[in-house]
């Protein structure tokens, strides 16, 4: 509905602009996934065209993470000074131009710069998209929008794996297939960029800049009734009078530092259980075991996407910690099984000589491993990181934890294959299994269960010295309320 239209329309249904908001934001998540999933089924083609080996491939892959770290670092500043909409447009522009440039198959340094730029765009989008949604989508759909973002990442990984595998089969000449692979990303990026112009600016950011009239005009476009508009404005005004976003100095406050360590270690373990070795290199790893074709190319992205769906319900039904245990234990067992399978395969040079049993064990282990991650550590870590920080430090906390995620993702991407070459194919699976053990201990000792408690209650607990793993307990909060009252 256009601006100035009667506002007393039926509540419950959403205006068309709300669907545009969700679709463009979904594209932001999709592009994250498209860039993250790009390498798996294109690495061979890139290596053929640009003539580099295993280490060159690893370094090229990891450049995305370097861009991601810097994009995440600056995203808070962009969001604050440019506004949310212009930051989204900036990310869309970077995605579109960097992928279009890559499609021209420039010299390797330029292609690497484009991959850095794509990472930079992902870093911005992964911060600004959830923020924009939280501030602009009607309250009743904000929760599901948060999980939609996660789901879109896995759909993006799946989609690009599928299109790349088919393009590589249809056009064997890398000079033809590689541009088509990059153009697939360009297509979705352009949709996000041009779609972005239709978006309204975030009403909260407008209020932050003292532009109340414009903020009301946006709310008229997204909400149905005057009552909804009034209460939204009141809520924003109250929030603006509350604690404002603190600077980086907040890390020196003891209570903040404690939860920061929890968020940082969650992200470290999310990466050190080895997920991106699988997301990036599973076709290569299956290749070492003599497995090629669609199974090698599509197993990981398919299982990863399918099991993110149940996670959305389970995270509310079972809670975060149960899922983290389930995931870590599943990944522990399956990593050991995959290591044993590779040991049995040994250093066989001819794929035809590899027997069916270790191959089957490897395949089943990888499927269960990805199930273990997708249903737990994938979505839960991001969720918990968005919940544990007190309001005034949420921006700082999420920026730091996102940067840590990319740093360790880059570390895995840049070293996994050469580690296998240097220490034997089985070795890296045991290393990741070791991190799964540490992850279980860490969750048991330090991670709070954040299901079913409000963020404010948790903040109260935190500031009253409740120990980390009890932060999400209601009674801990009331005990402290009593103490504070007495
Ligand atoms: C992780 C990414 C990973 C993706 C796989 C995300 O939660 O942060 O590093 O590639 O899950 O689905």
mmCIF file with all atom_site columns, C-alpha atoms in Angstrom, residues 179-335:
data_model
loop_
_atom_site.group_PDB
_atom_site.id
_atom_site.type_symbol
_atom_site.label_atom_id
_atom_site.label_alt_id
_atom_site.label_comp_id
_atom_site.label_asym_id
_atom_site.label_entity_id
_atom_site.label_seq_id
_atom_site.pdbx_PDB_ins_code
_atom_site.Cartn_x
_atom_site.Cartn_y
_atom_site.Cartn_z
_atom_site.occupancy
_atom_site.B_iso_or_equiv
_atom_site.pdbx_formal_charge
_atom_site.auth_seq_id
_atom_site.auth_comp_id
_atom_site.auth_asym_id
_atom_site.auth_atom_id
_atom_site.pdbx_PDB_model_num
ATOM 1   C CA . UNK A 1 179 ? 32.306 -16.976 -16.491 1.00 0.00 ? 179 UNK A CA 1
ATOM 2   C CA . UNK A 1 180 ? 28.925 -18.731 -16.323 1.00 0.00 ? 180 UNK A CA 1
ATOM 3   C CA . UNK A 1 181 ? 29.586 -19.744 -12.722 1.00 0.00 ? 181 UNK A CA 1
ATOM 4   C CA . UNK A 1 182 ? 30.386 -16.153 -11.749 1.00 0.00 ? 182 UNK A CA 1
ATOM 5   C CA . UNK A 1 183 ? 27.419 -14.824 -13.714 1.00 0.00 ? 183 UNK A CA 1
ATOM 6   C CA . UNK A 1 184 ? 25.056 -16.979 -11.630 1.00 0.00 ? 184 UNK A CA 1
ATOM 7   C CA . UNK A 1 185 ? 26.162 -15.002 -8.577  1.00 0.00 ? 185 UNK A CA 1
ATOM 8   C CA . UNK A 1 186 ? 25.958 -11.731 -10.525 1.00 0.00 ? 186 UNK A CA 1
ATOM 9   C CA . UNK A 1 187 ? 22.319 -12.441 -11.347 1.00 0.00 ? 187 UNK A CA 1
ATOM 10  C CA . UNK A 1 188 ? 21.247 -12.767 -7.706  1.00 0.00 ? 188 UNK A CA 1
ATOM 11  C CA . UNK A 1 189 ? 23.526 -9.892  -6.668  1.00 0.00 ? 189 UNK A CA 1
ATOM 12  C CA . UNK A 1 190 ? 21.914 -7.579  -9.225  1.00 0.00 ? 190 UNK A CA 1
ATOM 13  C CA . UNK A 1 191 ? 18.474 -8.580  -7.920  1.00 0.00 ? 191 UNK A CA 1
ATOM 14  C CA . UNK A 1 192 ? 19.565 -7.602  -4.435  1.00 0.00 ? 192 UNK A CA 1
ATOM 15  C CA . UNK A 1 193 ? 21.139 -4.337  -5.582  1.00 0.00 ? 193 UNK A CA 1
ATOM 16  C CA . UNK A 1 194 ? 18.214 -3.117  -7.709  1.00 0.00 ? 194 UNK A CA 1
ATOM 17  C CA . UNK A 1 195 ? 15.631 -4.533  -5.265  1.00 0.00 ? 195 UNK A CA 1
ATOM 18  C CA . UNK A 1 196 ? 17.411 -2.552  -2.549  1.00 0.00 ? 196 UNK A CA 1
ATOM 19  C CA . UNK A 1 197 ? 16.273 0.734   -4.085  1.00 0.00 ? 197 UNK A CA 1
ATOM 20  C CA . UNK A 1 198 ? 12.672 -0.234  -3.308  1.00 0.00 ? 198 UNK A CA 1
ATOM 21  C CA . UNK A 1 199 ? 13.408 -0.641  0.392   1.00 0.00 ? 199 UNK A CA 1
ATOM 22  C CA . UNK A 1 200 ? 12.377 1.945   2.945   1.00 0.00 ? 200 UNK A CA 1
ATOM 23  C CA . UNK A 1 201 ? 15.067 3.161   5.366   1.00 0.00 ? 201 UNK A CA 1
ATOM 24  C CA . UNK A 1 202 ? 14.920 1.615   8.838   1.00 0.00 ? 202 UNK A CA 1
ATOM 25  C CA . UNK A 1 203 ? 12.489 3.619   11.014  1.00 0.00 ? 203 UNK A CA 1
ATOM 26  C CA . UNK A 1 204 ? 14.782 3.168   14.025  1.00 0.00 ? 204 UNK A CA 1
ATOM 27  C CA . UNK A 1 205 ? 17.791 4.595   12.222  1.00 0.00 ? 205 UNK A CA 1
ATOM 28  C CA . UNK A 1 206 ? 15.688 7.561   11.063  1.00 0.00 ? 206 UNK A CA 1
ATOM 29  C CA . UNK A 1 207 ? 14.652 8.218   14.663  1.00 0.00 ? 207 UNK A CA 1
ATOM 30  C CA . UNK A 1 208 ? 18.257 7.910   15.739  1.00 0.00 ? 208 UNK A CA 1
ATOM 31  C CA . UNK A 1 209 ? 19.039 10.701  13.278  1.00 0.00 ? 209 UNK A CA 1
ATOM 32  C CA . UNK A 1 210 ? 16.147 12.815  14.600  1.00 0.00 ? 210 UNK A CA 1
ATOM 33  C CA . UNK A 1 211 ? 13.978 12.361  11.504  1.00 0.00 ? 211 UNK A CA 1
ATOM 34  C CA . UNK A 1 212 ? 10.711 11.437  13.207  1.00 0.00 ? 212 UNK A CA 1
ATOM 35  C CA . UNK A 1 213 ? 8.400  12.475  10.334  1.00 0.00 ? 213 UNK A CA 1
ATOM 36  C CA . UNK A 1 214 ? 10.235 10.252  7.867   1.00 0.00 ? 214 UNK A CA 1
ATOM 37  C CA . UNK A 1 215 ? 10.205 7.428   10.365  1.00 0.00 ? 215 UNK A CA 1
ATOM 38  C CA . UNK A 1 216 ? 6.415  7.687   10.735  1.00 0.00 ? 216 UNK A CA 1
ATOM 39  C CA . UNK A 1 217 ? 6.070  7.746   6.950   1.00 0.00 ? 217 UNK A CA 1
ATOM 40  C CA . UNK A 1 218 ? 7.990  4.445   6.736   1.00 0.00 ? 218 UNK A CA 1
ATOM 41  C CA . UNK A 1 219 ? 5.881  2.877   9.472   1.00 0.00 ? 219 UNK A CA 1
ATOM 42  C CA . UNK A 1 220 ? 2.761  3.906   7.535   1.00 0.00 ? 220 UNK A CA 1
ATOM 43  C CA . UNK A 1 221 ? 4.070  1.873   4.642   1.00 0.00 ? 221 UNK A CA 1
ATOM 44  C CA . UNK A 1 222 ? 4.882  -1.246  6.663   1.00 0.00 ? 222 UNK A CA 1
ATOM 45  C CA . UNK A 1 223 ? 2.243  -1.374  9.416   1.00 0.00 ? 223 UNK A CA 1
ATOM 46  C CA . UNK A 1 224 ? -1.516 -1.686  9.140   1.00 0.00 ? 224 UNK A CA 1
ATOM 47  C CA . UNK A 1 225 ? -3.074 0.386   11.908  1.00 0.00 ? 225 UNK A CA 1
ATOM 48  C CA . UNK A 1 226 ? -2.483 3.745   13.566  1.00 0.00 ? 226 UNK A CA 1
ATOM 49  C CA . UNK A 1 227 ? -2.318 1.889   16.880  1.00 0.00 ? 227 UNK A CA 1
ATOM 50  C CA . UNK A 1 228 ? 0.588  -0.245  15.635  1.00 0.00 ? 228 UNK A CA 1
ATOM 51  C CA . UNK A 1 229 ? 2.373  2.858   14.379  1.00 0.00 ? 229 UNK A CA 1
ATOM 52  C CA . UNK A 1 230 ? 1.917  4.728   17.678  1.00 0.00 ? 230 UNK A CA 1
ATOM 53  C CA . UNK A 1 231 ? 3.163  1.867   19.806  1.00 0.00 ? 231 UNK A CA 1
ATOM 54  C CA . UNK A 1 232 ? 6.162  1.299   17.540  1.00 0.00 ? 232 UNK A CA 1
ATOM 55  C CA . UNK A 1 233 ? 7.130  4.979   17.752  1.00 0.00 ? 233 UNK A CA 1
ATOM 56  C CA . UNK A 1 234 ? 6.736  4.890   21.529  1.00 0.00 ? 234 UNK A CA 1
ATOM 57  C CA . UNK A 1 235 ? 8.898  1.778   21.773  1.00 0.00 ? 235 UNK A CA 1
ATOM 58  C CA . UNK A 1 236 ? 11.628 3.341   19.620  1.00 0.00 ? 236 UNK A CA 1
ATOM 59  C CA . UNK A 1 237 ? 11.570 6.533   21.669  1.00 0.00 ? 237 UNK A CA 1
ATOM 60  C CA . UNK A 1 238 ? 11.891 4.563   24.899  1.00 0.00 ? 238 UNK A CA 1
ATOM 61  C CA . UNK A 1 239 ? 14.801 2.599   23.460  1.00 0.00 ? 239 UNK A CA 1
ATOM 62  C CA . UNK A 1 240 ? 16.490 5.827   22.407  1.00 0.00 ? 240 UNK A CA 1
ATOM 63  C CA . UNK A 1 241 ? 16.284 7.101   25.966  1.00 0.00 ? 241 UNK A CA 1
ATOM 64  C CA . UNK A 1 242 ? 17.733 3.832   27.295  1.00 0.00 ? 242 UNK A CA 1
ATOM 65  C CA . UNK A 1 243 ? 21.385 2.784   27.203  1.00 0.00 ? 243 UNK A CA 1
ATOM 66  C CA . UNK A 1 244 ? 22.969 3.651   23.861  1.00 0.00 ? 244 UNK A CA 1
ATOM 67  C CA . UNK A 1 245 ? 25.467 1.602   21.930  1.00 0.00 ? 245 UNK A CA 1
ATOM 68  C CA . UNK A 1 246 ? 28.778 1.660   23.777  1.00 0.00 ? 246 UNK A CA 1
ATOM 69  C CA . UNK A 1 247 ? 32.160 1.904   22.080  1.00 0.00 ? 247 UNK A CA 1
ATOM 70  C CA . UNK A 1 248 ? 34.926 -0.689  22.064  1.00 0.00 ? 248 UNK A CA 1
ATOM 71  C CA . UNK A 1 249 ? 35.897 0.414   25.603  1.00 0.00 ? 249 UNK A CA 1
ATOM 72  C CA . UNK A 1 250 ? 33.053 -1.769  26.899  1.00 0.00 ? 250 UNK A CA 1
ATOM 73  C CA . UNK A 1 251 ? 35.282 -4.844  26.579  1.00 0.00 ? 251 UNK A CA 1
ATOM 74  C CA . UNK A 1 252 ? 37.107 -3.629  29.684  1.00 0.00 ? 252 UNK A CA 1
ATOM 75  C CA . UNK A 1 253 ? 33.978 -4.054  31.797  1.00 0.00 ? 253 UNK A CA 1
ATOM 76  C CA . UNK A 1 254 ? 34.202 -7.399  33.595  1.00 0.00 ? 254 UNK A CA 1
ATOM 77  C CA . UNK A 1 255 ? 30.619 -8.550  32.988  1.00 0.00 ? 255 UNK A CA 1
ATOM 78  C CA . UNK A 1 256 ? 30.885 -7.806  29.278  1.00 0.00 ? 256 UNK A CA 1
ATOM 79  C CA . UNK A 1 257 ? 34.265 -9.434  28.910  1.00 0.00 ? 257 UNK A CA 1
ATOM 80  C CA . UNK A 1 258 ? 32.890 -12.658 30.413  1.00 0.00 ? 258 UNK A CA 1
ATOM 81  C CA . UNK A 1 259 ? 30.106 -13.061 27.847  1.00 0.00 ? 259 UNK A CA 1
ATOM 82  C CA . UNK A 1 260 ? 32.435 -11.910 25.102  1.00 0.00 ? 260 UNK A CA 1
ATOM 83  C CA . UNK A 1 261 ? 34.710 -14.863 25.880  1.00 0.00 ? 261 UNK A CA 1
ATOM 84  C CA . UNK A 1 262 ? 31.699 -17.201 25.620  1.00 0.00 ? 262 UNK A CA 1
ATOM 85  C CA . UNK A 1 263 ? 30.668 -15.730 22.236  1.00 0.00 ? 263 UNK A CA 1
ATOM 86  C CA . UNK A 1 264 ? 34.218 -15.773 20.897  1.00 0.00 ? 264 UNK A CA 1
ATOM 87  C CA . UNK A 1 265 ? 34.847 -19.377 21.932  1.00 0.00 ? 265 UNK A CA 1
ATOM 88  C CA . UNK A 1 266 ? 31.511 -20.500 20.494  1.00 0.00 ? 266 UNK A CA 1
ATOM 89  C CA . UNK A 1 267 ? 32.591 -19.066 17.137  1.00 0.00 ? 267 UNK A CA 1
ATOM 90  C CA . UNK A 1 268 ? 36.092 -20.547 17.449  1.00 0.00 ? 268 UNK A CA 1
ATOM 91  C CA . UNK A 1 269 ? 34.662 -24.009 18.075  1.00 0.00 ? 269 UNK A CA 1
ATOM 92  C CA . UNK A 1 270 ? 32.036 -23.575 15.351  1.00 0.00 ? 270 UNK A CA 1
ATOM 93  C CA . UNK A 1 271 ? 34.921 -23.343 12.908  1.00 0.00 ? 271 UNK A CA 1
ATOM 94  C CA . UNK A 1 272 ? 37.407 -25.708 14.564  1.00 0.00 ? 272 UNK A CA 1
ATOM 95  C CA . UNK A 1 273 ? 34.989 -28.626 14.396  1.00 0.00 ? 273 UNK A CA 1
ATOM 96  C CA . UNK A 1 274 ? 35.927 -28.433 10.709  1.00 0.00 ? 274 UNK A CA 1
ATOM 97  C CA . UNK A 1 275 ? 32.717 -27.467 8.912   1.00 0.00 ? 275 UNK A CA 1
ATOM 98  C CA . UNK A 1 276 ? 34.339 -25.351 6.234   1.00 0.00 ? 276 UNK A CA 1
ATOM 99  C CA . UNK A 1 277 ? 36.773 -28.082 5.289   1.00 0.00 ? 277 UNK A CA 1
ATOM 100 C CA . UNK A 1 278 ? 33.640 -29.980 4.257   1.00 0.00 ? 278 UNK A CA 1
ATOM 101 C CA . UNK A 1 279 ? 31.774 -27.032 2.737   1.00 0.00 ? 279 UNK A CA 1
ATOM 102 C CA . UNK A 1 280 ? 34.807 -26.003 0.649   1.00 0.00 ? 280 UNK A CA 1
ATOM 103 C CA . UNK A 1 281 ? 36.680 -29.187 -0.067  1.00 0.00 ? 281 UNK A CA 1
ATOM 104 C CA . UNK A 1 282 ? 34.317 -32.172 0.194   1.00 0.00 ? 282 UNK A CA 1
ATOM 105 C CA . UNK A 1 283 ? 34.502 -32.946 -3.563  1.00 0.00 ? 283 UNK A CA 1
ATOM 106 C CA . UNK A 1 284 ? 38.334 -32.876 -3.282  1.00 0.00 ? 284 UNK A CA 1
ATOM 107 C CA . UNK A 1 285 ? 38.300 -35.038 -0.143  1.00 0.00 ? 285 UNK A CA 1
ATOM 108 C CA . UNK A 1 286 ? 35.863 -37.536 -1.634  1.00 0.00 ? 286 UNK A CA 1
ATOM 109 C CA . UNK A 1 287 ? 38.163 -37.503 -4.676  1.00 0.00 ? 287 UNK A CA 1
ATOM 110 C CA . UNK A 1 288 ? 41.103 -38.608 -2.466  1.00 0.00 ? 288 UNK A CA 1
ATOM 111 C CA . UNK A 1 289 ? 38.946 -41.621 -1.559  1.00 0.00 ? 289 UNK A CA 1
ATOM 112 C CA . UNK A 1 290 ? 38.253 -42.375 -5.193  1.00 0.00 ? 290 UNK A CA 1
ATOM 113 C CA . UNK A 1 291 ? 34.696 -40.987 -5.166  1.00 0.00 ? 291 UNK A CA 1
ATOM 114 C CA . UNK A 1 292 ? 33.607 -38.657 -7.907  1.00 0.00 ? 292 UNK A CA 1
ATOM 115 C CA . UNK A 1 293 ? 30.373 -37.555 -9.565  1.00 0.00 ? 293 UNK A CA 1
ATOM 116 C CA . UNK A 1 294 ? 27.176 -36.150 -8.111  1.00 0.00 ? 294 UNK A CA 1
ATOM 117 C CA . UNK A 1 295 ? 27.486 -37.922 -4.750  1.00 0.00 ? 295 UNK A CA 1
ATOM 118 C CA . UNK A 1 296 ? 30.869 -36.290 -4.129  1.00 0.00 ? 296 UNK A CA 1
ATOM 119 C CA . UNK A 1 297 ? 29.660 -32.913 -5.369  1.00 0.00 ? 297 UNK A CA 1
ATOM 120 C CA . UNK A 1 298 ? 26.216 -32.650 -3.784  1.00 0.00 ? 298 UNK A CA 1
ATOM 121 C CA . UNK A 1 299 ? 26.080 -34.724 -0.566  1.00 0.00 ? 299 UNK A CA 1
ATOM 122 C CA . UNK A 1 300 ? 27.399 -32.030 1.770   1.00 0.00 ? 300 UNK A CA 1
ATOM 123 C CA . UNK A 1 301 ? 25.372 -29.031 0.510   1.00 0.00 ? 301 UNK A CA 1
ATOM 124 C CA . UNK A 1 302 ? 22.165 -31.090 0.306   1.00 0.00 ? 302 UNK A CA 1
ATOM 125 C CA . UNK A 1 303 ? 22.378 -32.567 3.810   1.00 0.00 ? 303 UNK A CA 1
ATOM 126 C CA . UNK A 1 304 ? 23.467 -29.189 5.184   1.00 0.00 ? 304 UNK A CA 1
ATOM 127 C CA . UNK A 1 305 ? 20.422 -27.444 3.764   1.00 0.00 ? 305 UNK A CA 1
ATOM 128 C CA . UNK A 1 306 ? 17.870 -30.147 4.622   1.00 0.00 ? 306 UNK A CA 1
ATOM 129 C CA . UNK A 1 307 ? 18.839 -30.387 8.294   1.00 0.00 ? 307 UNK A CA 1
ATOM 130 C CA . UNK A 1 308 ? 18.778 -26.662 8.887   1.00 0.00 ? 308 UNK A CA 1
ATOM 131 C CA . UNK A 1 309 ? 14.951 -26.840 8.605   1.00 0.00 ? 309 UNK A CA 1
ATOM 132 C CA . UNK A 1 310 ? 14.403 -29.033 11.727  1.00 0.00 ? 310 UNK A CA 1
ATOM 133 C CA . UNK A 1 311 ? 16.912 -26.885 13.645  1.00 0.00 ? 311 UNK A CA 1
ATOM 134 C CA . UNK A 1 312 ? 14.501 -23.962 13.435  1.00 0.00 ? 312 UNK A CA 1
ATOM 135 C CA . UNK A 1 313 ? 11.902 -25.855 15.523  1.00 0.00 ? 313 UNK A CA 1
ATOM 136 C CA . UNK A 1 314 ? 14.277 -27.817 17.715  1.00 0.00 ? 314 UNK A CA 1
ATOM 137 C CA . UNK A 1 315 ? 16.115 -24.757 18.927  1.00 0.00 ? 315 UNK A CA 1
ATOM 138 C CA . UNK A 1 316 ? 12.942 -23.583 20.675  1.00 0.00 ? 316 UNK A CA 1
ATOM 139 C CA . UNK A 1 317 ? 11.706 -27.042 21.674  1.00 0.00 ? 317 UNK A CA 1
ATOM 140 C CA . UNK A 1 318 ? 14.884 -28.646 23.043  1.00 0.00 ? 318 UNK A CA 1
ATOM 141 C CA . UNK A 1 319 ? 16.882 -25.522 23.781  1.00 0.00 ? 319 UNK A CA 1
ATOM 142 C CA . UNK A 1 320 ? 20.334 -24.469 22.602  1.00 0.00 ? 320 UNK A CA 1
ATOM 143 C CA . UNK A 1 321 ? 22.585 -26.557 24.825  1.00 0.00 ? 321 UNK A CA 1
ATOM 144 C CA . UNK A 1 322 ? 20.983 -29.931 24.091  1.00 0.00 ? 322 UNK A CA 1
ATOM 145 C CA . UNK A 1 323 ? 21.451 -29.269 20.389  1.00 0.00 ? 323 UNK A CA 1
ATOM 146 C CA . UNK A 1 324 ? 25.066 -28.198 20.906  1.00 0.00 ? 324 UNK A CA 1
ATOM 147 C CA . UNK A 1 325 ? 25.774 -31.464 22.797  1.00 0.00 ? 325 UNK A CA 1
ATOM 148 C CA . UNK A 1 326 ? 23.972 -33.553 20.194  1.00 0.00 ? 326 UNK A CA 1
ATOM 149 C CA . UNK A 1 327 ? 25.881 -31.838 17.402  1.00 0.00 ? 327 UNK A CA 1
ATOM 150 C CA . UNK A 1 328 ? 29.325 -32.007 19.021  1.00 0.00 ? 328 UNK A CA 1
ATOM 151 C CA . UNK A 1 329 ? 28.998 -35.673 20.003  1.00 0.00 ? 329 UNK A CA 1
ATOM 152 C CA . UNK A 1 330 ? 27.702 -36.617 16.537  1.00 0.00 ? 330 UNK A CA 1
ATOM 153 C CA . UNK A 1 331 ? 30.572 -34.720 14.901  1.00 0.00 ? 331 UNK A CA 1
ATOM 154 C CA . UNK A 1 332 ? 33.083 -36.304 17.292  1.00 0.00 ? 332 UNK A CA 1
ATOM 155 C CA . UNK A 1 333 ? 32.018 -39.874 16.468  1.00 0.00 ? 333 UNK A CA 1
ATOM 156 C CA . UNK A 1 334 ? 31.726 -39.251 12.736  1.00 0.00 ? 334 UNK A CA 1
ATOM 157 C CA . UNK A 1 335 ? 35.085 -37.458 12.481  1.00 0.00 ? 335 UNK A CA 1
#
